Tab-separated table of C-alpha atoms and ligand atoms in Angstrom:
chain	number	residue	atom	x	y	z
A	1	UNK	CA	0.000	0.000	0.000
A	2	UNK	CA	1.489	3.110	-0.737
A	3	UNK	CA	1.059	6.454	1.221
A	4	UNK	CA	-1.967	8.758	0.947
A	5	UNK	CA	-2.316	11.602	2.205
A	6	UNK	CA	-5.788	13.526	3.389
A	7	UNK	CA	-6.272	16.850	3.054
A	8	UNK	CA	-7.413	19.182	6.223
A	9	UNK	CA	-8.068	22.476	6.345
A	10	UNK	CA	-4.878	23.457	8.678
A	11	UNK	CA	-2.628	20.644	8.023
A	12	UNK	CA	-2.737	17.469	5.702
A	13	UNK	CA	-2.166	14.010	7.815
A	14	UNK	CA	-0.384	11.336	5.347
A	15	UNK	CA	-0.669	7.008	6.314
A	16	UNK	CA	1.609	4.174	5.286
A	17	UNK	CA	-0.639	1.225	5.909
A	18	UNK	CA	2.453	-1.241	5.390
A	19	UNK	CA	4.239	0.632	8.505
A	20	UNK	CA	1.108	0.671	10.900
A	21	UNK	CA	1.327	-1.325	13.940
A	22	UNK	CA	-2.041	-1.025	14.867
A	23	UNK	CA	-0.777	0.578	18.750
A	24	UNK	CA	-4.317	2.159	17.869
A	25	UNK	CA	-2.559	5.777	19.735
A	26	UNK	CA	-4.186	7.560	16.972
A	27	UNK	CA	-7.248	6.262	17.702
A	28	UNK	CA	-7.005	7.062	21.816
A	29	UNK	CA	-5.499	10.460	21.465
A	30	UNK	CA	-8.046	12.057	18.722
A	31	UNK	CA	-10.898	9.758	18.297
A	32	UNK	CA	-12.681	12.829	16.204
A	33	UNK	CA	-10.072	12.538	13.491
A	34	UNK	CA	-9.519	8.749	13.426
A	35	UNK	CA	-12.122	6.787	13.317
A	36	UNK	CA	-11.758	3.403	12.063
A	37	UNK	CA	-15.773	2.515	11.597
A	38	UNK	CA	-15.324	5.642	8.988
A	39	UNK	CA	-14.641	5.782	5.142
A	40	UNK	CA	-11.731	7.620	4.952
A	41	UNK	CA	-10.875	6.343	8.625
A	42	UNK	CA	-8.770	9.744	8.839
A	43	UNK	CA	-10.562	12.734	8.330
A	44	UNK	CA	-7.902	16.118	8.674
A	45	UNK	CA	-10.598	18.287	8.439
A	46	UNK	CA	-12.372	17.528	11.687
A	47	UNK	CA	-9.177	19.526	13.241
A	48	UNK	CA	-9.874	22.670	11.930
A	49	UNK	CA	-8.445	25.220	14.259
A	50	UNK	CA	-4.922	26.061	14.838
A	51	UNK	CA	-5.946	24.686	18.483
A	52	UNK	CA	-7.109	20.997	16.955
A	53	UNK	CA	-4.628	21.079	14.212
A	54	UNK	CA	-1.700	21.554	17.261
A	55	UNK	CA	-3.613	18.571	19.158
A	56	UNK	CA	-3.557	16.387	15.834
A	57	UNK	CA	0.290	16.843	15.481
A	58	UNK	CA	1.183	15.847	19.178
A	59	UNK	CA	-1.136	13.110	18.807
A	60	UNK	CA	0.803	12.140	15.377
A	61	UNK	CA	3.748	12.494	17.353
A	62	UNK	CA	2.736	9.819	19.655
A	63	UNK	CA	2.249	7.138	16.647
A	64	UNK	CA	4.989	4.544	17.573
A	65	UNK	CA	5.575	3.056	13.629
A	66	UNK	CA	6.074	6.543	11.248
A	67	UNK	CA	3.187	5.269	9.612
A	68	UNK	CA	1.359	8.538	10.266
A	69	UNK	CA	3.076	11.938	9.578
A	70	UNK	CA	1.818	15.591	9.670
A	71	UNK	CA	1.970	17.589	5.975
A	72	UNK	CA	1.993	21.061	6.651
A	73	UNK	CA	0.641	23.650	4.122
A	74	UNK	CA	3.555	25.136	2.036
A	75	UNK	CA	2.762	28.410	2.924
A	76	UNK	CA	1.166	28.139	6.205
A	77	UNK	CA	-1.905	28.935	4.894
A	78	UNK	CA	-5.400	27.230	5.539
A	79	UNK	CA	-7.036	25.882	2.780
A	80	UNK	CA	-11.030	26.545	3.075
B	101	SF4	S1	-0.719	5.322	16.032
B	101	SF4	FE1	0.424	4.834	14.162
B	101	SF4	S2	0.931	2.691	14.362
B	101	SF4	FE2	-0.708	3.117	15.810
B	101	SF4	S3	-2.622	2.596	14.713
B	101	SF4	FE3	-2.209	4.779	14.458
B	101	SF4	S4	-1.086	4.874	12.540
B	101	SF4	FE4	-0.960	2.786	13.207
């Protein structure tokens, strides 16, 4: 599986399903934003605030495999 990224309105959140090891921290630290019963399970634009979008990276942080990383906008900018 390669990596895909999904697009939020602060930052972008990119997965590598191959790398996952399913420690599920994602999950526990921002249930809003990854939510496995979901299609996409990872939905960037539920953290929408420079607040949530802070929360989303320290939870990203957290992930133990790499599998999830945090794609800033180029510019900084939001994208409505
Ligand atoms: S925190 Fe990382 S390794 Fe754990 S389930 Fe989420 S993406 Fe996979």
């Amino acid at each position: 599986m390669a990596r895909k990224t999904y697009t939020g309105p602060v930052v972008d959140v990119s997965f590598d399903g191959d790398v996952c090891q399913h420690a599920a921290e994602c999950v526990r630290g921002m249930p809003t934003v990854f939510d496995t019963a979901a299609r996409p399970w990872i939905d960037p634009t539920r953290a929408d605030s420079e607040g949530t979008a802070q929360i989303l990276r320290d939870v990203i942080g957290r992930c133990p495999s790499g599998a999830l990383r945090v794609v800033d906008h180029p510019d900084g900018s939001w994208s409505a």
